[in-house]
């Protein structure tokens, strides 16, 4: 169970890093932010800084759901619990990269 907690501790750390990065980058930005950018079409979706923090809120909810699911699966199927935890860490890293790309494009 301790190994499983390490995975989810790492995912929470990644979410907090994305939150601090977004906070310090977008806190003084009252303008419209380009949320989605396509190479062929250009900017597809504009939003505000609350949309960026909404992405992080959804990631946090997904993290809690995955944590509950992995802890439930730990005593039934140990492999599935670690698979969920590993995929969750990868997903949170992708969220961090998305926040970094949004901040670079603005």
mmCIF file of N, CA and C in Angstrom, residues 10-89:
data_model
loop_
_atom_site.group_PDB
_atom_site.id
_atom_site.type_symbol
_atom_site.label_atom_id
_atom_site.label_comp_id
_atom_site.label_asym_id
_atom_site.label_seq_id
_atom_site.Cartn_x
_atom_site.Cartn_y
_atom_site.Cartn_z
ATOM 1 N N UNK A 10 3.038 11.499 -5.744
ATOM 2 C CA UNK A 10 3.711 12.091 -6.888
ATOM 3 C C UNK A 10 2.715 12.807 -7.804
ATOM 4 N N UNK A 11 1.553 12.221 -8.007
ATOM 5 C CA UNK A 11 0.552 12.866 -8.867
ATOM 6 C C UNK A 11 0.009 14.144 -8.227
ATOM 7 N N UNK A 12 -0.181 14.152 -6.919
ATOM 8 C CA UNK A 12 -0.612 15.375 -6.227
ATOM 9 C C UNK A 12 0.475 16.439 -6.324
ATOM 10 N N UNK A 13 1.738 16.036 -6.215
ATOM 11 C CA UNK A 13 2.846 16.980 -6.352
ATOM 12 C C UNK A 13 2.867 17.594 -7.745
ATOM 13 N N UNK A 14 2.602 16.794 -8.753
ATOM 14 C CA UNK A 14 2.567 17.308 -10.128
ATOM 15 C C UNK A 14 1.415 18.296 -10.293
ATOM 16 N N UNK A 15 0.256 17.993 -9.714
ATOM 17 C CA UNK A 15 -0.880 18.912 -9.805
ATOM 18 C C UNK A 15 -0.564 20.220 -9.092
ATOM 19 N N UNK A 16 0.066 20.137 -7.920
ATOM 20 C CA UNK A 16 0.430 21.358 -7.193
ATOM 21 C C UNK A 16 1.462 22.177 -7.953
ATOM 22 N N UNK A 17 2.395 21.507 -8.623
ATOM 23 C CA UNK A 17 3.371 22.228 -9.442
ATOM 24 C C UNK A 17 2.676 22.950 -10.590
ATOM 25 N N UNK A 18 1.706 22.292 -11.216
ATOM 26 C CA UNK A 18 0.948 22.930 -12.294
ATOM 27 C C UNK A 18 0.118 24.091 -11.764
ATOM 28 N N UNK A 19 -0.436 23.939 -10.561
ATOM 29 C CA UNK A 19 -1.222 25.009 -9.961
ATOM 30 C C UNK A 19 -0.360 26.229 -9.671
ATOM 31 N N UNK A 20 0.806 26.021 -9.077
ATOM 32 C CA UNK A 20 1.704 27.151 -8.788
ATOM 33 C C UNK A 20 2.205 27.797 -10.074
ATOM 34 N N UNK A 21 2.517 26.974 -11.072
ATOM 35 C CA UNK A 21 2.965 27.515 -12.355
ATOM 36 C C UNK A 21 1.868 28.362 -12.988
ATOM 37 N N UNK A 22 0.643 27.862 -13.009
ATOM 38 C CA UNK A 22 -0.468 28.609 -13.595
ATOM 39 C C UNK A 22 -0.788 29.853 -12.773
ATOM 40 N N UNK A 23 -0.706 29.738 -11.464
ATOM 41 C CA UNK A 23 -1.013 30.880 -10.608
ATOM 42 C C UNK A 23 -0.030 32.019 -10.852
ATOM 43 N N UNK A 24 1.244 31.708 -10.849
ATOM 44 C CA UNK A 24 2.234 32.770 -11.004
ATOM 45 C C UNK A 24 2.298 33.303 -12.432
ATOM 46 N N UNK A 25 1.889 32.525 -13.393
ATOM 47 C CA UNK A 25 1.924 33.003 -14.766
ATOM 48 C C UNK A 25 0.666 33.786 -15.138
ATOM 49 N N UNK A 26 -0.491 33.339 -14.692
ATOM 50 C CA UNK A 26 -1.749 33.932 -15.129
ATOM 51 C C UNK A 26 -2.412 34.851 -14.118
ATOM 52 N N UNK A 27 -1.840 35.065 -12.945
ATOM 53 C CA UNK A 27 -2.535 35.840 -11.922
ATOM 54 C C UNK A 27 -2.694 37.305 -12.321
ATOM 55 N N UNK A 28 -1.736 37.873 -13.026
ATOM 56 C CA UNK A 28 -1.832 39.268 -13.430
ATOM 57 C C UNK A 28 -2.273 39.430 -14.874
ATOM 58 N N UNK A 29 -2.852 38.402 -15.452
ATOM 59 C CA UNK A 29 -3.262 38.428 -16.840
ATOM 60 C C UNK A 29 -4.791 38.558 -16.918
ATOM 61 N N UNK A 30 -5.305 39.779 -17.052
ATOM 62 C CA UNK A 30 -6.765 39.933 -17.139
ATOM 63 C C UNK A 30 -7.292 39.715 -18.550
ATOM 64 N N UNK A 31 -6.407 39.496 -19.490
ATOM 65 C CA UNK A 31 -6.788 39.383 -20.891
ATOM 66 C C UNK A 31 -7.319 37.992 -21.202
ATOM 67 N N UNK A 32 -7.782 37.875 -22.415
ATOM 68 C CA UNK A 32 -8.247 36.595 -22.920
ATOM 69 C C UNK A 32 -7.028 35.727 -23.219
ATOM 70 N N UNK A 33 -7.130 34.447 -22.885
ATOM 71 C CA UNK A 33 -6.021 33.512 -23.039
ATOM 72 C C UNK A 33 -6.384 32.518 -24.133
ATOM 73 N N UNK A 34 -5.409 32.188 -24.964
ATOM 74 C CA UNK A 34 -5.615 31.157 -25.983
ATOM 75 C C UNK A 34 -5.474 29.796 -25.315
ATOM 76 N N UNK A 35 -6.568 29.079 -25.188
ATOM 77 C CA UNK A 35 -6.569 27.784 -24.521
ATOM 78 C C UNK A 35 -6.167 26.671 -25.477
ATOM 79 N N UNK A 36 -6.694 26.700 -26.705
ATOM 80 C CA UNK A 36 -6.377 25.645 -27.673
ATOM 81 C C UNK A 36 -5.820 26.279 -28.930
ATOM 82 N N UNK A 37 -4.692 25.749 -29.383
ATOM 83 C CA UNK A 37 -4.011 26.268 -30.563
ATOM 84 C C UNK A 37 -3.762 25.119 -31.524
ATOM 85 N N UNK A 38 -4.152 25.318 -32.776
ATOM 86 C CA UNK A 38 -3.937 24.321 -33.808
ATOM 87 C C UNK A 38 -2.975 24.906 -34.839
ATOM 88 N N UNK A 39 -2.048 24.112 -35.313
ATOM 89 C CA UNK A 39 -1.045 24.598 -36.248
ATOM 90 C C UNK A 39 -1.685 25.028 -37.562
ATOM 91 N N UNK A 40 -2.676 24.309 -38.023
ATOM 92 C CA UNK A 40 -3.277 24.584 -39.319
ATOM 93 C C UNK A 40 -4.316 25.706 -39.251
ATOM 94 N N UNK A 41 -5.121 25.740 -38.203
ATOM 95 C CA UNK A 41 -6.204 26.713 -38.100
ATOM 96 C C UNK A 41 -5.864 27.918 -37.236
ATOM 97 N N UNK A 42 -4.861 27.815 -36.404
ATOM 98 C CA UNK A 42 -4.538 28.896 -35.478
ATOM 99 C C UNK A 42 -5.232 28.660 -34.144
ATOM 100 N N UNK A 43 -5.631 29.742 -33.509
ATOM 101 C CA UNK A 43 -6.261 29.648 -32.189
ATOM 102 C C UNK A 43 -7.721 29.227 -32.370
ATOM 103 N N UNK A 44 -8.085 28.121 -31.713
ATOM 104 C CA UNK A 44 -9.446 27.585 -31.813
ATOM 105 C C UNK A 44 -10.341 28.030 -30.660
ATOM 106 N N UNK A 45 -9.764 28.142 -29.473
ATOM 107 C CA UNK A 45 -10.589 28.378 -28.292
ATOM 108 C C UNK A 45 -9.918 29.418 -27.411
ATOM 109 N N UNK A 46 -10.647 30.463 -27.112
ATOM 110 C CA UNK A 46 -10.194 31.483 -26.177
ATOM 111 C C UNK A 46 -10.870 31.256 -24.838
ATOM 112 N N UNK A 47 -10.209 31.659 -23.790
ATOM 113 C CA UNK A 47 -10.788 31.540 -22.461
ATOM 114 C C UNK A 47 -10.158 32.536 -21.509
ATOM 115 N N UNK A 48 -10.533 32.430 -20.267
ATOM 116 C CA UNK A 48 -9.953 33.283 -19.234
ATOM 117 C C UNK A 48 -9.052 32.439 -18.349
ATOM 118 N N UNK A 49 -8.482 33.079 -17.355
ATOM 119 C CA UNK A 49 -7.608 32.316 -16.452
ATOM 120 C C UNK A 49 -8.411 31.314 -15.614
ATOM 121 N N UNK A 50 -9.696 31.562 -15.439
ATOM 122 C CA UNK A 50 -10.528 30.596 -14.716
ATOM 123 C C UNK A 50 -10.659 29.292 -15.487
ATOM 124 N N UNK A 51 -10.605 29.343 -16.812
ATOM 125 C CA UNK A 51 -10.634 28.117 -17.605
ATOM 126 C C UNK A 51 -9.381 27.286 -17.380
ATOM 127 N N UNK A 52 -8.249 27.962 -17.207
ATOM 128 C CA UNK A 52 -7.001 27.246 -16.923
ATOM 129 C C UNK A 52 -7.082 26.571 -15.555
ATOM 130 N N UNK A 53 -7.614 27.296 -14.578
ATOM 131 C CA UNK A 53 -7.767 26.699 -13.250
ATOM 132 C C UNK A 53 -8.862 25.626 -13.240
ATOM 133 N N UNK A 54 -9.804 25.726 -14.159
ATOM 134 C CA UNK A 54 -10.817 24.676 -14.305
ATOM 135 C C UNK A 54 -10.212 23.376 -14.800
ATOM 136 N N UNK A 55 -9.215 23.480 -15.670
ATOM 137 C CA UNK A 55 -8.496 22.291 -16.123
ATOM 138 C C UNK A 55 -7.846 21.597 -14.936
ATOM 139 N N UNK A 56 -7.252 22.384 -14.058
ATOM 140 C CA UNK A 56 -6.596 21.809 -12.877
ATOM 141 C C UNK A 56 -7.611 21.226 -11.895
ATOM 142 N N UNK A 57 -8.773 21.837 -11.795
ATOM 143 C CA UNK A 57 -9.815 21.300 -10.913
ATOM 144 C C UNK A 57 -10.309 19.952 -11.423
ATOM 145 N N UNK A 58 -10.510 19.851 -12.736
ATOM 146 C CA UNK A 58 -10.929 18.571 -13.323
ATOM 147 C C UNK A 58 -9.842 17.513 -13.112
ATOM 148 N N UNK A 59 -8.573 17.902 -13.259
ATOM 149 C CA UNK A 59 -7.471 16.963 -13.029
ATOM 150 C C UNK A 59 -7.443 16.496 -11.573
ATOM 151 N N UNK A 60 -7.738 17.384 -10.650
ATOM 152 C CA UNK A 60 -7.766 17.006 -9.232
ATOM 153 C C UNK A 60 -8.904 16.029 -8.942
ATOM 154 N N UNK A 61 -10.059 16.255 -9.537
ATOM 155 C CA UNK A 61 -11.197 15.336 -9.353
ATOM 156 C C UNK A 61 -10.869 13.966 -9.940
ATOM 157 N N UNK A 62 -10.272 13.959 -11.133
ATOM 158 C CA UNK A 62 -9.868 12.687 -11.750
ATOM 159 C C UNK A 62 -8.851 11.972 -10.880
ATOM 160 N N UNK A 63 -7.938 12.730 -10.270
ATOM 161 C CA UNK A 63 -6.939 12.132 -9.387
ATOM 162 C C UNK A 63 -7.598 11.478 -8.174
ATOM 163 N N UNK A 64 -8.562 12.133 -7.584
ATOM 164 C CA UNK A 64 -9.237 11.547 -6.414
ATOM 165 C C UNK A 64 -10.043 10.304 -6.799
ATOM 166 N N UNK A 65 -10.680 10.328 -7.951
ATOM 167 C CA UNK A 65 -11.426 9.151 -8.406
ATOM 168 C C UNK A 65 -10.473 7.989 -8.659
ATOM 169 N N UNK A 66 -9.348 8.266 -9.316
ATOM 170 C CA UNK A 66 -8.370 7.206 -9.566
ATOM 171 C C UNK A 66 -7.756 6.679 -8.273
ATOM 172 N N UNK A 67 -7.562 7.546 -7.301
ATOM 173 C CA UNK A 67 -7.036 7.109 -6.006
ATOM 174 C C UNK A 67 -8.017 6.153 -5.322
ATOM 175 N N UNK A 68 -9.280 6.517 -5.310
ATOM 176 C CA UNK A 68 -10.288 5.654 -4.688
ATOM 177 C C UNK A 68 -10.401 4.323 -5.421
ATOM 178 N N UNK A 69 -10.341 4.376 -6.750
ATOM 179 C CA UNK A 69 -10.450 3.152 -7.526
ATOM 180 C C UNK A 69 -9.238 2.247 -7.305
ATOM 181 N N UNK A 70 -8.053 2.831 -7.240
ATOM 182 C CA UNK A 70 -6.849 2.015 -7.033
ATOM 183 C C UNK A 70 -6.816 1.419 -5.628
ATOM 184 N N UNK A 71 -7.250 2.174 -4.634
ATOM 185 C CA UNK A 71 -7.276 1.624 -3.278
ATOM 186 C C UNK A 71 -8.321 0.524 -3.143
ATOM 187 N N UNK A 72 -9.408 0.642 -3.895
ATOM 188 C CA UNK A 72 -10.404 -0.430 -3.909
ATOM 189 C C UNK A 72 -9.847 -1.670 -4.603
ATOM 190 N N UNK A 73 -9.112 -1.475 -5.682
ATOM 191 C CA UNK A 73 -8.574 -2.604 -6.440
ATOM 192 C C UNK A 73 -7.340 -3.232 -5.804
ATOM 193 N N UNK A 74 -6.726 -2.556 -4.859
ATOM 194 C CA UNK A 74 -5.461 -3.031 -4.297
ATOM 195 C C UNK A 74 -5.605 -4.409 -3.650
ATOM 196 N N UNK A 75 -6.677 -4.652 -2.952
ATOM 197 C CA UNK A 75 -6.851 -5.932 -2.262
ATOM 198 C C UNK A 75 -7.463 -7.001 -3.176
ATOM 199 N N UNK A 76 -7.980 -6.596 -4.339
ATOM 200 C CA UNK A 76 -8.533 -7.566 -5.281
ATOM 201 C C UNK A 76 -7.524 -7.914 -6.366
ATOM 202 N N UNK A 77 -7.098 -6.916 -7.117
ATOM 203 C CA UNK A 77 -6.134 -7.095 -8.199
ATOM 204 C C UNK A 77 -5.013 -6.084 -8.007
ATOM 205 N N UNK A 78 -3.907 -6.544 -7.496
ATOM 206 C CA UNK A 78 -2.786 -5.675 -7.182
ATOM 207 C C UNK A 78 -2.220 -5.026 -8.449
ATOM 208 N N UNK A 79 -2.144 -5.794 -9.530
ATOM 209 C CA UNK A 79 -1.603 -5.265 -10.775
ATOM 210 C C UNK A 79 -2.443 -4.120 -11.317
ATOM 211 N N UNK A 80 -3.760 -4.250 -11.275
ATOM 212 C CA UNK A 80 -4.631 -3.192 -11.774
ATOM 213 C C UNK A 80 -4.513 -1.914 -10.945
ATOM 214 N N UNK A 81 -4.318 -2.072 -9.649
ATOM 215 C CA UNK A 81 -4.146 -0.898 -8.796
ATOM 216 C C UNK A 81 -2.891 -0.133 -9.186
ATOM 217 N N UNK A 82 -1.803 -0.840 -9.427
ATOM 218 C CA UNK A 82 -0.570 -0.167 -9.827
ATOM 219 C C UNK A 82 -0.658 0.359 -11.252
ATOM 220 N N UNK A 83 -1.419 -0.300 -12.105
ATOM 221 C CA UNK A 83 -1.623 0.209 -13.465
ATOM 222 C C UNK A 83 -2.400 1.520 -13.431
ATOM 223 N N UNK A 84 -3.443 1.590 -12.622
ATOM 224 C CA UNK A 84 -4.218 2.824 -12.480
ATOM 225 C C UNK A 84 -3.343 3.934 -11.911
ATOM 226 N N UNK A 85 -2.531 3.610 -10.923
ATOM 227 C CA UNK A 85 -1.661 4.618 -10.311
ATOM 228 C C UNK A 85 -0.623 5.135 -11.300
ATOM 229 N N UNK A 86 -0.045 4.253 -12.081
ATOM 230 C CA UNK A 86 0.962 4.657 -13.055
ATOM 231 C C UNK A 86 0.350 5.506 -14.161
ATOM 232 N N UNK A 87 -0.795 5.089 -14.660
ATOM 233 C CA UNK A 87 -1.471 5.854 -15.701
ATOM 234 C C UNK A 87 -1.913 7.211 -15.167
ATOM 235 N N UNK A 88 -2.284 7.264 -13.904
ATOM 236 C CA UNK A 88 -2.678 8.530 -13.289
ATOM 237 C C UNK A 88 -1.498 9.498 -13.229
ATOM 238 N N UNK A 89 -0.322 9.004 -12.879
ATOM 239 C CA UNK A 89 0.862 9.868 -12.833
ATOM 240 C C UNK A 89 1.195 10.385 -14.227
#
